[in-house]
Every structure is written in structure tokens, then in C-alpha cells.
Amino acid sequence: MWAEGESEGLQTLGIVVVLCSSLKLLHYLGLIDLSDDKIEDELEMTMVCHRPEGLEQLEAQTNFTKRELQVLYRGFKNECPSGVVNEETFKQIYAQFFPHGDASMYAHYLFHAFDTTQTGSVKFEDFVTALSILLRGTVHEKLRWTFNLYDINKDGYINKEEMMDIVKAIYDMMGKYTYPVLREDTPRQHVDVFFQKMDKNKDGIVTLDEFLESCQEDDNIMRSLQLFQNVM
Ligand SMILES: [Ca+2]
Ligand SMILES: [Ca+2]
């Protein structure tokens, strides 16, 4: 039997992976280790090179300052000259950061969580909106975002199959080195424990309200969500 702590550990892991992945994405884009001096340089170049449309609007919609948005935009355009990121780019980025596993399915789900309008591409606006939530959003916003990630078919509920797919994708991504003693039935056991905990009324689906309630009762999840609050 699985101890309760282990299932909590997996849920926490899922959320940490989401957050770490976003941080790695930032690092990949060369934005995370910027010193103040560098920001000044970047800003100067940004001002010379381009003036992103709707910057005021984005400043109002996100928790980033105009200066931060300009730096983010420059990095984004630098890595993605077309101005949009497609699913293949997500997969390539994740393959680099999880070389021992197969991150393609997780990158697929994550891409669709970023691609809120389901257009098949992530624009700068989508990108910074998600980053703003993951790095500086309220706990409620972060949990909502995570719920949306797990709700693969975007029907407003998480069912067992969706949770199973996400858990498998996380296992695949982490690879054998992280979980050397995994048994085949382990993801199913995790999903069962997850549902026992989250599906309060036992109707076989997890609603957003059930998800929010369960997560906020859970100290592990709350701690991991707060961990990245002041990173940027
Ligand atoms: Ca669903
Ligand atoms: Ca339910």
C-alpha cells in the first residue's frame, strides 16, 4: 500500500515540475541570470530595435513591469524570431532539460496549457501571461493554471484518464534514473490515491472547486507553490 505522503509527493512534484520548467524556459531564453547592468544594456537595445505592441496593456494584465516585459520580449524574439513558439520548440527545449527521459508528452500537455486560445502557437502575450501566473500569480491563480494543465481535453473537469496521462508523462520525462524502482502499475496507484483525495463527492471527476479545496488543504503543495514567488 502507498503511504499518503507518497501521493502528496507526486502532486507536489507535478507542480514543481511545471514551475521549474518555466524557470528553465526562462533560463533557456537567457533571461534568468540578468544582472542590473545587463538589464540596462538589454533595455537600451530593446528600445532601439523594437517597440512591442500593446506593452501598456500587457503591463496592466500581468505582474511584470514595462522594463521586465521589454527584456522578456527581446529574449523571446531572439529565440523565436517568428514571434511565436510552436509545439515542436517546446519539445526541443524539454528534451534538452530532461535528457534521461522522454519529455515529449509532457511538453505536449504544457504547450496546450500555454496555448490558451488553442491556435497551435504560443504568442508572446500567451507566454508572459502564463509566466506571470506561474512566477507571480496568487496561489489561486497558480492552482487554476495547474488544473487547466491537467484538464487535457479542456472540458472543465479532470477525469482519471487525464490524470493517468499526466502522471505517465511526468514519469516518462523524469526517466528511469529518477525512479529506479518503478513498477508498471505505479502510475495507476498514484492516480487512484489522487482521486481518493481530490474527488470529494466520489463522482469520478475532479472539478476546479474540488481541486482548489484539496490543494489548499495540503501543506506540501502550498509550500511548493510559494517557493518560486520571489524568483524574478
Ligand atoms: Ca477534462
Ligand atoms: Ca467530484
Short mmCIF file of C-alpha atoms in Angstrom, two decimals, residues 3-140:
data_model
loop_
_atom_site.label_atom_id
_atom_site.label_comp_id
_atom_site.label_asym_id
_atom_site.label_seq_id
_atom_site.Cartn_x
_atom_site.Cartn_y
_atom_site.Cartn_z
CA ALA A 3 1.57 5.86 2.26
CA GLU A 4 -0.33 9.09 1.95
CA GLY A 5 2.89 11.09 1.86
CA GLU A 6 3.94 9.50 -1.40
CA SER A 7 0.90 10.63 -3.33
CA GLU A 8 1.30 14.14 -1.95
CA GLY A 9 4.90 13.97 -3.06
CA LEU A 10 3.84 13.23 -6.62
CA GLN A 11 1.30 16.04 -6.76
CA THR A 12 3.92 18.39 -5.39
CA LEU A 13 6.38 17.09 -7.93
CA GLY A 14 3.92 17.80 -10.73
CA ILE A 15 3.56 21.39 -9.68
CA VAL A 16 7.27 21.85 -9.05
CA VAL A 17 7.97 20.43 -12.49
CA VAL A 18 5.62 22.97 -14.03
CA LEU A 19 7.31 25.80 -12.18
CA CYS A 20 10.86 24.56 -12.70
CA SER A 21 10.13 24.01 -16.35
CA SER A 22 9.03 27.59 -16.73
CA LEU A 23 12.16 28.74 -14.96
CA LYS A 24 14.23 26.58 -17.26
CA LEU A 25 12.42 28.07 -20.19
CA LEU A 26 13.43 31.49 -18.89
CA HIS A 27 16.98 30.33 -18.39
CA TYR A 28 16.99 28.92 -21.89
CA LEU A 29 15.84 32.26 -23.20
CA GLY A 30 18.75 33.80 -21.31
CA LEU A 31 16.57 35.86 -19.01
CA ILE A 32 17.11 34.46 -15.59
CA ASP A 33 20.66 35.43 -14.71
CA LEU A 34 20.39 39.03 -15.79
CA SER A 35 22.21 41.42 -13.53
CA ASP A 36 21.03 45.01 -13.26
CA ASP A 37 23.78 46.21 -15.59
CA LYS A 38 22.74 43.71 -18.20
CA ILE A 39 19.12 44.74 -17.90
CA GLU A 40 20.13 48.31 -18.66
CA ASP A 41 22.02 47.15 -21.74
CA GLU A 42 19.18 44.95 -22.88
CA LEU A 43 16.73 47.75 -22.32
CA GLU A 44 18.76 50.14 -24.43
CA MET A 45 18.90 47.66 -27.28
CA THR A 46 15.25 46.86 -26.87
CA MET A 47 14.32 50.48 -27.19
CA VAL A 48 16.41 50.80 -30.34
CA CYS A 49 15.28 47.57 -32.01
CA HIS A 50 11.58 47.48 -31.49
CA ARG A 51 8.61 48.65 -29.54
CA PRO A 52 6.26 45.75 -28.71
CA GLU A 53 2.64 46.47 -29.48
CA GLY A 54 0.30 46.66 -26.55
CA LEU A 55 3.02 46.87 -23.92
CA GLU A 56 0.85 49.05 -21.70
CA GLN A 57 -1.95 46.53 -21.97
CA LEU A 58 0.36 43.65 -21.08
CA GLU A 59 1.74 45.63 -18.17
CA ALA A 60 -1.80 46.02 -16.88
CA GLN A 61 -2.69 42.35 -17.48
CA THR A 62 0.44 40.79 -15.96
CA ASN A 63 2.55 41.22 -12.84
CA PHE A 64 5.57 42.38 -14.83
CA THR A 65 6.86 45.92 -15.14
CA LYS A 66 7.25 47.52 -18.54
CA ARG A 67 11.02 47.13 -18.28
CA GLU A 68 10.73 43.43 -17.48
CA LEU A 69 8.32 42.95 -20.37
CA GLN A 70 10.78 44.60 -22.74
CA VAL A 71 13.58 42.30 -21.60
CA LEU A 72 11.31 39.26 -21.87
CA TYR A 73 10.18 40.32 -25.31
CA ARG A 74 13.70 40.72 -26.56
CA GLY A 75 14.66 37.26 -25.32
CA PHE A 76 11.52 35.79 -26.83
CA LYS A 77 12.15 37.37 -30.23
CA ASN A 78 15.78 36.38 -30.05
CA GLU A 79 14.97 32.69 -29.58
CA CYS A 80 11.81 32.73 -31.65
CA PRO A 81 12.27 35.22 -34.48
CA SER A 82 8.91 34.32 -35.95
CA GLY A 83 7.30 35.77 -32.82
CA VAL A 84 5.52 32.54 -31.92
CA VAL A 85 6.53 29.26 -30.30
CA ASN A 86 5.15 26.02 -31.66
CA GLU A 87 4.82 22.64 -30.01
CA GLU A 88 8.00 21.34 -31.60
CA THR A 89 10.00 24.13 -29.93
CA PHE A 90 8.55 23.16 -26.53
CA LYS A 91 9.54 19.55 -27.15
CA GLN A 92 13.08 20.52 -28.17
CA ILE A 93 13.51 22.68 -25.06
CA TYR A 94 12.27 19.93 -22.76
CA ALA A 95 14.40 17.28 -24.46
CA GLN A 96 17.44 19.37 -23.54
CA PHE A 97 16.48 19.69 -19.90
CA PHE A 98 15.36 16.10 -19.38
CA PRO A 99 17.94 14.15 -21.39
CA HIS A 100 17.38 10.92 -19.45
CA GLY A 101 13.70 10.73 -20.12
CA ASP A 102 11.14 11.30 -22.85
CA ALA A 103 9.60 14.71 -22.23
CA SER A 104 7.60 14.90 -25.46
CA MET A 105 4.20 14.08 -23.95
CA TYR A 106 4.64 16.44 -21.01
CA ALA A 107 5.82 19.18 -23.38
CA HIS A 108 2.71 18.50 -25.45
CA TYR A 109 0.37 18.98 -22.47
CA LEU A 110 2.30 22.01 -21.26
CA PHE A 111 2.18 23.59 -24.69
CA HIS A 112 -1.60 23.29 -24.74
CA ALA A 113 -1.79 24.91 -21.31
CA PHE A 114 0.25 27.87 -22.63
CA ASP A 115 -1.75 27.95 -25.87
CA THR A 116 -4.90 29.17 -24.16
CA THR A 117 -6.63 30.13 -27.40
CA GLN A 118 -5.83 26.69 -28.92
CA THR A 119 -4.34 28.20 -32.09
CA GLY A 120 -1.40 25.79 -32.24
CA SER A 121 1.11 28.50 -31.45
CA VAL A 122 2.12 30.44 -28.35
CA LYS A 123 2.46 34.17 -28.89
CA PHE A 124 4.47 36.47 -26.64
CA GLU A 125 1.23 37.54 -24.95
CA ASP A 126 0.35 33.91 -24.09
CA PHE A 127 3.89 33.31 -22.90
CA VAL A 128 4.12 36.23 -20.48
CA THR A 129 0.57 35.71 -19.23
CA ALA A 130 1.46 32.15 -18.17
CA LEU A 131 4.82 33.21 -16.74
CA SER A 132 3.17 35.97 -14.78
CA ILE A 133 0.80 33.46 -13.19
CA LEU A 134 3.45 30.83 -12.52
CA LEU A 135 6.03 33.21 -11.11
CA ARG A 136 3.96 35.97 -9.56
CA GLY A 137 0.35 34.89 -9.54
CA THR A 138 -1.70 34.25 -6.42
CA VAL A 139 -1.89 30.70 -5.11
CA HIS A 140 -5.41 30.54 -6.51
#
